[in-house]
PDB file of C-alpha atoms in Angstrom:
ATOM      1  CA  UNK C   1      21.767 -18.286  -8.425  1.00 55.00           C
ATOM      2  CA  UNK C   2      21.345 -17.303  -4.751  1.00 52.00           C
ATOM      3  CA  UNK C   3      23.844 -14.951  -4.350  1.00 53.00           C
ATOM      4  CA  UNK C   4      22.556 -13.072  -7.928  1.00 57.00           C
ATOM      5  CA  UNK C   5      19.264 -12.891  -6.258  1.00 56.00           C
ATOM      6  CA  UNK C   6      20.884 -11.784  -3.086  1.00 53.00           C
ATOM      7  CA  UNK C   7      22.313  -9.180  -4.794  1.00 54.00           C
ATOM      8  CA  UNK C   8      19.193  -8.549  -6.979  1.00 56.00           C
ATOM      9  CA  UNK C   9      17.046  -7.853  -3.822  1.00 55.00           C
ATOM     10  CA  UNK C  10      19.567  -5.220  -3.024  1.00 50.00           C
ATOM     11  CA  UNK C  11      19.365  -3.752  -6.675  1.00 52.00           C
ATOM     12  CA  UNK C  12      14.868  -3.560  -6.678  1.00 52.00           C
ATOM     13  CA  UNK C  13      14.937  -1.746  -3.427  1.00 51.00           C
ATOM     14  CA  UNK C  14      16.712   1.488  -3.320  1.00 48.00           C
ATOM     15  CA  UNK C  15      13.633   3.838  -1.968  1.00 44.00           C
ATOM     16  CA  UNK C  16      12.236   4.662   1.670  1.00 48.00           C
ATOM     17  CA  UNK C  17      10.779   7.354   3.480  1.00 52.00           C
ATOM     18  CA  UNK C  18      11.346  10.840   2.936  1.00 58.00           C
ATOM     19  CA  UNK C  19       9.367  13.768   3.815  1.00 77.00           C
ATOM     20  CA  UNK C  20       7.891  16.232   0.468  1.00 86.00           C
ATOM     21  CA  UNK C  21       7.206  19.937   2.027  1.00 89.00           C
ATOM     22  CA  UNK C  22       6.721  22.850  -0.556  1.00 90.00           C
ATOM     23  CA  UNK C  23       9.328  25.594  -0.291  1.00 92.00           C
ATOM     24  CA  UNK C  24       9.031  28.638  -2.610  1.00 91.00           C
ATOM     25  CA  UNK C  25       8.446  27.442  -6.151  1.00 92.00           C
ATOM     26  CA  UNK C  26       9.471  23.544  -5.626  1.00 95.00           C
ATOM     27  CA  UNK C  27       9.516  20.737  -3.284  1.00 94.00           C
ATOM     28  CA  UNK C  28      12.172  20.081  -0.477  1.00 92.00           C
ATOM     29  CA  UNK C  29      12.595  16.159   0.101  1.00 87.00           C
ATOM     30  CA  UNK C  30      13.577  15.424   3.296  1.00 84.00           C
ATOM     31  CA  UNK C  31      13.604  11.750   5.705  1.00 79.00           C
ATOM     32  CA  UNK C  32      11.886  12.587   8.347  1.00 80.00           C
ATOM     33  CA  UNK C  33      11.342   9.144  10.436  1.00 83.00           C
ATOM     34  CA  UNK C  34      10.147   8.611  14.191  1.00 86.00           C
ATOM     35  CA  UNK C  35      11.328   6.187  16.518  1.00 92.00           C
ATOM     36  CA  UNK C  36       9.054   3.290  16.679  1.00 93.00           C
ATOM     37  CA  UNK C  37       7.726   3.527  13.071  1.00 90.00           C
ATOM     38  CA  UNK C  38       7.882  -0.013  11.245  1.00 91.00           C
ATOM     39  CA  UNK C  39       7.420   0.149   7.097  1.00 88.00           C
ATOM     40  CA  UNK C  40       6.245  -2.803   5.437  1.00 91.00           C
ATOM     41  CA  UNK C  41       6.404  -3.474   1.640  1.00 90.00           C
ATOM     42  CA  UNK C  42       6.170  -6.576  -0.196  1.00 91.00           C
ATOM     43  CA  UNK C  43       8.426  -6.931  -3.598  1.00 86.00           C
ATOM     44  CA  UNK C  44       7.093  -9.246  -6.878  1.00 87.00           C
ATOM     45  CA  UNK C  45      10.002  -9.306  -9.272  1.00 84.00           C
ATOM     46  CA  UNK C  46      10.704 -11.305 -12.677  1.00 84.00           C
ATOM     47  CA  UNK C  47      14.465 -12.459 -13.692  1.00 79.00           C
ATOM     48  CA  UNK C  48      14.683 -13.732 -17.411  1.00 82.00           C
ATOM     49  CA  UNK C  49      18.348 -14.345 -18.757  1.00 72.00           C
ATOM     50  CA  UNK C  50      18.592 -13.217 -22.294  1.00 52.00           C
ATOM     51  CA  UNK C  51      21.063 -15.571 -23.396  1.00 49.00           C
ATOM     52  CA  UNK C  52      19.579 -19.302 -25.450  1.00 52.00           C
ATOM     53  CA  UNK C  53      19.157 -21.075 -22.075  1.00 61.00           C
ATOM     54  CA  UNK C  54      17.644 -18.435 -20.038  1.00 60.00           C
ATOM     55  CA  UNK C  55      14.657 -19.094 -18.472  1.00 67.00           C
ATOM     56  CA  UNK C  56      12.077 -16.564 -17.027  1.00 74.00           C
ATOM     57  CA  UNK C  57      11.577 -16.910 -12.811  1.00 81.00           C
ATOM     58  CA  UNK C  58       9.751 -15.057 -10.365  1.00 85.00           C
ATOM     59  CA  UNK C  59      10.669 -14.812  -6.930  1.00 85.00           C
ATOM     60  CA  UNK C  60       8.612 -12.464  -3.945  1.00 88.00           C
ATOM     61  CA  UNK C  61       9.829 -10.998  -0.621  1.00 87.00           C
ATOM     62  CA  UNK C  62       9.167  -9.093   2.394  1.00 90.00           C
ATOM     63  CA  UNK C  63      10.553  -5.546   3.661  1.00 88.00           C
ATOM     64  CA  UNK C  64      10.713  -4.309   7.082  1.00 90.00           C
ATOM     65  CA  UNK C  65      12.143  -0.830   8.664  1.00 88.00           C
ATOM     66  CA  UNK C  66      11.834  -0.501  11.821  1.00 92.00           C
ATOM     67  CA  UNK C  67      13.246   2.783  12.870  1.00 92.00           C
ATOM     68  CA  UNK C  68      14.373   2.540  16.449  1.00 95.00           C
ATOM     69  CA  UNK C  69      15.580   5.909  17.261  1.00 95.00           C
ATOM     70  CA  UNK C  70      16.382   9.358  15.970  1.00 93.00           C
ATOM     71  CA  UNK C  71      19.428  11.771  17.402  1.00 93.00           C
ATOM     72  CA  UNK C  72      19.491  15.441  15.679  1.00 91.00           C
ATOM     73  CA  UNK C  73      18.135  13.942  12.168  1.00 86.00           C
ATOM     74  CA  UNK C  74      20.354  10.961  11.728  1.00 90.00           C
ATOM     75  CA  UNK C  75      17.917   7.732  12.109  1.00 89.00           C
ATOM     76  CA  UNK C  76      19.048   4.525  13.299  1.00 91.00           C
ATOM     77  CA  UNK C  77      17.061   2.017  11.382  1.00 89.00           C
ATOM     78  CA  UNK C  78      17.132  -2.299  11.393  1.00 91.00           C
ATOM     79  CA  UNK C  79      16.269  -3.342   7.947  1.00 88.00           C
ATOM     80  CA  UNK C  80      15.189  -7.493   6.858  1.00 89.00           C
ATOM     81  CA  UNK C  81      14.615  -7.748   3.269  1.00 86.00           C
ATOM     82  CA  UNK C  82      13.837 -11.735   2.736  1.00 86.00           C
ATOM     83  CA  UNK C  83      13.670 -14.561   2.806  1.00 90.00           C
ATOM     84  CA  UNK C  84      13.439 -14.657  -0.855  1.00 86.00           C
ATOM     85  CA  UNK C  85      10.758 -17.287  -2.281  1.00 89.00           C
ATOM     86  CA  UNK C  86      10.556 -18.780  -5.705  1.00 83.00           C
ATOM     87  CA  UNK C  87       7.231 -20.057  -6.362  1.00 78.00           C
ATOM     88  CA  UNK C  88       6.369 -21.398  -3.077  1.00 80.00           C
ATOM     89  CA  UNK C  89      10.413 -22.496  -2.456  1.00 83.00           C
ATOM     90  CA  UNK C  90      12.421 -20.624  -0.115  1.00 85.00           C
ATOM     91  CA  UNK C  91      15.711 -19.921  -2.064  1.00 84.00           C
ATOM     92  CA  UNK C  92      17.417 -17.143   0.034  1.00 84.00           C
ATOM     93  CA  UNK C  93      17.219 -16.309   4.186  1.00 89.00           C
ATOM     94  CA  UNK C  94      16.354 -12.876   5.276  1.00 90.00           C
ATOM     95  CA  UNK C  95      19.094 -10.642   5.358  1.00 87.00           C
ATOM     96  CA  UNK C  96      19.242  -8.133   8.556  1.00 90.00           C
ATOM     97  CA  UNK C  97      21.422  -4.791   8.946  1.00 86.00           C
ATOM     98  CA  UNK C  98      21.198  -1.858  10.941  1.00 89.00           C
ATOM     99  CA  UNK C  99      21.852   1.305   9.327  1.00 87.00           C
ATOM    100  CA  UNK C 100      21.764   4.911   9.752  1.00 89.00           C
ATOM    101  CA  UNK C 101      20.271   8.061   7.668  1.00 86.00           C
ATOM    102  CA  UNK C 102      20.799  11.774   7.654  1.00 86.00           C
ATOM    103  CA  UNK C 103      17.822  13.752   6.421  1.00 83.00           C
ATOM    104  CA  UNK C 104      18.930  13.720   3.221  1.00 84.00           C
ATOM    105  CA  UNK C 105      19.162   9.938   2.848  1.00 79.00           C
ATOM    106  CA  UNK C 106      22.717   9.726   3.238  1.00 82.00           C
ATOM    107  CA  UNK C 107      24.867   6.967   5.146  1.00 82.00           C
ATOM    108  CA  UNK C 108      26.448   7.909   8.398  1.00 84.00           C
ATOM    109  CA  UNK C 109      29.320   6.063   9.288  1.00 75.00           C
ATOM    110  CA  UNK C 110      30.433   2.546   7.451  1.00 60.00           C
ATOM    111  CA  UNK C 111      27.996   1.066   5.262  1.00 54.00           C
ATOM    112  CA  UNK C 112      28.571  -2.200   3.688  1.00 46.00           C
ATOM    113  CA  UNK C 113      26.913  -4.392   0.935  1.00 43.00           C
ATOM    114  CA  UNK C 114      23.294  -3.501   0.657  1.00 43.00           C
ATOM    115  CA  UNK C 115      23.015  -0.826   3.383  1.00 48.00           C
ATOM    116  CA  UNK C 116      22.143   1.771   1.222  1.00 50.00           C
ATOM    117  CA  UNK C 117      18.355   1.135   0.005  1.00 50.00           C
ATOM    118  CA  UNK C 118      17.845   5.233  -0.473  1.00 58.00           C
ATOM    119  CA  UNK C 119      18.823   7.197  -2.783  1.00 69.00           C
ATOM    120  CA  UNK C 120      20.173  10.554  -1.244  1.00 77.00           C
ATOM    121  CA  UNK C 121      18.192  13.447  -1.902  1.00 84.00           C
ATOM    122  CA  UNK C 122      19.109  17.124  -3.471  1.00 89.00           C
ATOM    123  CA  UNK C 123      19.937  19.848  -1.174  1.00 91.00           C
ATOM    124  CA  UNK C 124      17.822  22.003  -2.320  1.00 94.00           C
ATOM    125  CA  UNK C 125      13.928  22.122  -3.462  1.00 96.00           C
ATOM    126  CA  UNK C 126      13.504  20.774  -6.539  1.00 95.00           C
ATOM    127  CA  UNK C 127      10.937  21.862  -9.140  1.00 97.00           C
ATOM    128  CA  UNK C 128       8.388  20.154 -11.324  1.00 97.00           C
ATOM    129  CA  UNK C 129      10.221  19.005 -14.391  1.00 97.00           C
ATOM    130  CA  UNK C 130      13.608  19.219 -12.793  1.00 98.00           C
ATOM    131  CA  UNK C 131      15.706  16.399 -11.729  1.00 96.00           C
ATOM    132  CA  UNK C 132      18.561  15.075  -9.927  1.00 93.00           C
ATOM    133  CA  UNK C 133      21.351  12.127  -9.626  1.00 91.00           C
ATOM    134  CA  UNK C 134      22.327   9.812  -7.348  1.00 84.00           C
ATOM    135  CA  UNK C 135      24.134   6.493  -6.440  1.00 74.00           C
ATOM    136  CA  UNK C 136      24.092   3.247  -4.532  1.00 60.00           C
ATOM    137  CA  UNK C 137      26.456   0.768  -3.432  1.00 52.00           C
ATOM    138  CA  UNK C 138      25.327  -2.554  -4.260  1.00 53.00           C
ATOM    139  CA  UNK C 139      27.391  -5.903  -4.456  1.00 48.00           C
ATOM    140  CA  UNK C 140      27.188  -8.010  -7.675  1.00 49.00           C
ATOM    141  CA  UNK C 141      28.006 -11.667  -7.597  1.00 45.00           C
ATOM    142  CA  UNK C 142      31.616 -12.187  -8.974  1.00 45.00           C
ATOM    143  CA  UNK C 143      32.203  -8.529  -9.285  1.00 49.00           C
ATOM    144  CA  UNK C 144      32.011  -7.266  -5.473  1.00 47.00           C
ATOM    145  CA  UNK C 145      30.572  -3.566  -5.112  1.00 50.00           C
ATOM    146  CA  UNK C 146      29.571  -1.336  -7.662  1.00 60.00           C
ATOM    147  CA  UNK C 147      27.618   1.964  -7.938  1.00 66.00           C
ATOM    148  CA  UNK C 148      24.303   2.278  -9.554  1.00 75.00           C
ATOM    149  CA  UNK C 149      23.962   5.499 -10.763  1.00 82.00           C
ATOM    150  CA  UNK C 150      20.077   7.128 -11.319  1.00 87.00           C
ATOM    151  CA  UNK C 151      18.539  10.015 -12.162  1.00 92.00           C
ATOM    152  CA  UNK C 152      15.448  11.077 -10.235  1.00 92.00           C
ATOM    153  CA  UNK C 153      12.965  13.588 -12.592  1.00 96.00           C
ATOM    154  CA  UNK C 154       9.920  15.069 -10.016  1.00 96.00           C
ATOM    155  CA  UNK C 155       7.019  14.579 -12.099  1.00 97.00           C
ATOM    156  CA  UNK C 156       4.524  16.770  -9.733  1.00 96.00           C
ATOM    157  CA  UNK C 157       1.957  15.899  -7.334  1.00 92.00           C
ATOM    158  CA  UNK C 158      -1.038  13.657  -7.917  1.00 94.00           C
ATOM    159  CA  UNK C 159      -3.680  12.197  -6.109  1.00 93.00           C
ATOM    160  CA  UNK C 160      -3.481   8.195  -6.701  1.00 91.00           C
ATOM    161  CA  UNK C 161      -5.902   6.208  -4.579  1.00 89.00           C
ATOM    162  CA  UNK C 162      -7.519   9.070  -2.507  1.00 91.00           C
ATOM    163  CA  UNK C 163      -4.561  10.592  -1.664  1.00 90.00           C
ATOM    164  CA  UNK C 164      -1.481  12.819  -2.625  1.00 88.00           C
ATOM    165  CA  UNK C 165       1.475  11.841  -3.801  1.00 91.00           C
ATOM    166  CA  UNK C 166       4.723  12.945  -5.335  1.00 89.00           C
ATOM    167  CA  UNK C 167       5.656  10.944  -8.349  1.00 94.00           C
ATOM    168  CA  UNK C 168       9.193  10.401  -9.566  1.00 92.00           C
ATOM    169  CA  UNK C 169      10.508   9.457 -13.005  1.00 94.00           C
ATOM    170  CA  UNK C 170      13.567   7.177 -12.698  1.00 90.00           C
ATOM    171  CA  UNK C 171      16.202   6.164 -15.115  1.00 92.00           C
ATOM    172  CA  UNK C 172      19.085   4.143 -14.182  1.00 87.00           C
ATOM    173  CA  UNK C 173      22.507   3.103 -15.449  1.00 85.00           C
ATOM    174  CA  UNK C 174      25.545   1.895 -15.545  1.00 80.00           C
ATOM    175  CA  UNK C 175      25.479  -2.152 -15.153  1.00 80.00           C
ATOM    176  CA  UNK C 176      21.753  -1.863 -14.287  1.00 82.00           C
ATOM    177  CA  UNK C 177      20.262   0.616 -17.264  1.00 88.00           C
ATOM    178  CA  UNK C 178      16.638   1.051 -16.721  1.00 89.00           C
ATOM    179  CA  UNK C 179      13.376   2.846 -16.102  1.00 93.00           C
ATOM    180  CA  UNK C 180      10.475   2.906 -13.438  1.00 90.00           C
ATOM    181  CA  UNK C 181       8.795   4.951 -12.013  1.00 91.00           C
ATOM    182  CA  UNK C 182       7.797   5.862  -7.804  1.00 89.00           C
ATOM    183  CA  UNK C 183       5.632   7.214  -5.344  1.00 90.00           C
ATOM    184  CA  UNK C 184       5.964   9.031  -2.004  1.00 84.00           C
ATOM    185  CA  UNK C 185       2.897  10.141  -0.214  1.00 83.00           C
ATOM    186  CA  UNK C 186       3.056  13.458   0.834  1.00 81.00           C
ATOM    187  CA  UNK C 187       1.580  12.981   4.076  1.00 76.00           C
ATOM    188  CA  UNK C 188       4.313  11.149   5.734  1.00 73.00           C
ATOM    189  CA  UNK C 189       6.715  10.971   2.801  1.00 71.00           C
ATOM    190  CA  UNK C 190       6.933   7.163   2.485  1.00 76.00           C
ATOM    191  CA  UNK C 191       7.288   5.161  -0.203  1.00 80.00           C
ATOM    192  CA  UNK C 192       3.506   3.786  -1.567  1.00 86.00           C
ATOM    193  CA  UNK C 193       4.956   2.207  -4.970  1.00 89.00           C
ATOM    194  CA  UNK C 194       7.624   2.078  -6.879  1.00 88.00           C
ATOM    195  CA  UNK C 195       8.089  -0.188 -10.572  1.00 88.00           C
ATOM    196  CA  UNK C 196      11.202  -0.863 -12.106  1.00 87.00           C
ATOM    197  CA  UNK C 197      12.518  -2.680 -15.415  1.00 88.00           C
ATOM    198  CA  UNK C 198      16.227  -3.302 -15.468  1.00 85.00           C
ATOM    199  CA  UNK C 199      19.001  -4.799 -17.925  1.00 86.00           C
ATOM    200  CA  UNK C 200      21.715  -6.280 -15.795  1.00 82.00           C
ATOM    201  CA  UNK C 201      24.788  -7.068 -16.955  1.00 81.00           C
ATOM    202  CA  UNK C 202      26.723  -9.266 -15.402  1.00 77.00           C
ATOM    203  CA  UNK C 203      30.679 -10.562 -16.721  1.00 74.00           C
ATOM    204  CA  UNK C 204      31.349 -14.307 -15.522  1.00 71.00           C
ATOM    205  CA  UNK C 205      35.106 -15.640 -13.862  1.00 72.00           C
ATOM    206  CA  UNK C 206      35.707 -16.613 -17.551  1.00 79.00           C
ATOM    207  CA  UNK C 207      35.238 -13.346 -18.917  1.00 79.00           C
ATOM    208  CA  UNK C 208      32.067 -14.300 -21.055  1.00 80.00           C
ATOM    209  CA  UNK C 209      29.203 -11.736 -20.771  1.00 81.00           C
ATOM    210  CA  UNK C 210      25.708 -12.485 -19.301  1.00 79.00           C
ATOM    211  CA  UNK C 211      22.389 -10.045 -19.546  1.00 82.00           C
ATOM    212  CA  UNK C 212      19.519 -10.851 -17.106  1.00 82.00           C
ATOM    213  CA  UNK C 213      16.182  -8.774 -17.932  1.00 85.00           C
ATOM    214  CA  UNK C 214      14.645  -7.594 -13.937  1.00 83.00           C
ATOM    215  CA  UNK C 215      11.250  -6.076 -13.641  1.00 85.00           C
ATOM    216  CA  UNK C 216      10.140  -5.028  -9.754  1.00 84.00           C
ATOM    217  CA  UNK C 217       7.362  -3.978  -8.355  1.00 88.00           C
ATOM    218  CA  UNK C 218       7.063  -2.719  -4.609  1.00 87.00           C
ATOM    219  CA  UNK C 219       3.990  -2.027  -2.756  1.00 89.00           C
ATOM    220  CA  UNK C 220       3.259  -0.994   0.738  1.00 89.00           C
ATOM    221  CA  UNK C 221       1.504  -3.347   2.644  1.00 87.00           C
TER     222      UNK C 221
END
C-alpha cells in the first residue's frame, strides 16, 4: 500500500506553471518561472479498489516548487510532494527531487521516477477547441516505469474567482484512463486547480488483475 500511493502521488500531479500569451488566432503556452518563486498546492484524493474487498480511503498531501534558478529558459526546480497522510496517519515521507524544465515543460538531462509532474506543451499556439498529446513517466508498484499518455483540449479563457484563466479539458489513458479537468491563470501561468478521476489498473506478481478507482483534486494554497 505505500509504495501504490507513492506512486499514486506521482500519477494526481502532472501540472505546474506555464505561461498563456495570445499569438495570432490562439494561445502559446509557455513555463516561464523566476528564481526564488515557491508554488504551494495541497492535493485531497480518494483510492477505492473495485475488486469484493476493496475499501474506499482518502489520503491528503502537500506540494512545494521552489524554483531556484533559471539559465536561458531551462529552470532548475526542488520539488517535495508528501508526506502522504491518511486520515490523520502519516503513511508515506515526503519525497524530494530536483529537476529541470525547458519552456516547453520538457526534462533536461536524466529524469527518474516521478520527475516529470508537467506535461510538455505544443510548439506552437494552440486554438480554442484544439488539442494536443502528451506523456509522463511514472513508476507503478510491481511494474517499474510506464508512460501515461493524455490529451490536453484548450477549452478558452474564463474568469473563475475574479480572475482569468485558461481552462483545459483532459483525458487520459493507457493504465490510468480518465478525465479532469485544469486551470492556469493567465497572469502568471500557474496552475490554480486541477480535478481528476482515474481507473488504474494495476497486474499483481501472480498475474491476477487489480482496478483501483482515483479521484484528485489540487488547489493552490
Amino acid at each position: 500500500m505505500k509504495n501504490l500511493l507513492l506512486a499514486l502521488c506521482f500519477v494526481v500531479v502532472a501540472s505546474s506553471s506555464a505561461q498563456i500569451t495570445k499569438s495570432g488566432q490562439g494561445y502559446l503556452f509557455r513555463m516561464k518561472h523566476q528564481a526564488g518563486s515557491v508554488f504551494k498546492y495541497g492535493v485531497v484524493s480518494s483510492l477505492a479498489g473495485t475488486g469484493a474487498n476493496g475499501q474506499p480511503m482518502t489520503f491528503t498531501l502537500p506540494m512545494i516548487w521552489k524554483v531556484v534558478g533559471v539559465k536561458a529558459g531551462v529552470a532548475t526546480i526542488d520539488t517535495t510532494v508528501g508526506p502522504v497522510s491518511v486520515g490523520k496517519s502519516p503513511m508515506v515521507n515526503a519525497v524530494k527531487n530536483r529537476i529541470q524544465l525547458d519552456v516547453r515543460g520538457r526534462v533536461v538531462g536524466q529524469g527518474g521516477a516521478g520527475q516529470q509532474v508537467t506535461p510538455a506543451f505544443p510548439e506552437k499556439a494552440i486554438k480554442v477547441g484544439q488539442s494536443w498529446q502528451a506523456s509522463a513517466p511514472v513508476e507503478l508498484p510491481m511494474q517499474g516505469e510506464k508512460k501515461i499518455q493524455a490529451t490536453y483540449v484548450f477549452k478558452g479563457i474564463k474568469v473563475v474567482n475574479g480572475k482569468q484563466m485558461a481552462e483545459l479539458a483532459v483525458t487520459t489513458g493507457g493504465q490510468a484512463s480518465g478525465t479532469g479537468s485544469m486551470f492556469l491563470l493567465v497572469s502568471d501561468g500557474s496552475l490554480f486547480r486541477s480535478t481528476l478521476k482515474m481507473n488504474l489498473k494495476m497486474v499483481a506478481p501472480d498475474g491476477v488483475p487489480t482496478n483501483y478507482k482515483v479521484t484528485a483534486d489540487i488547489k493552490r494554497q
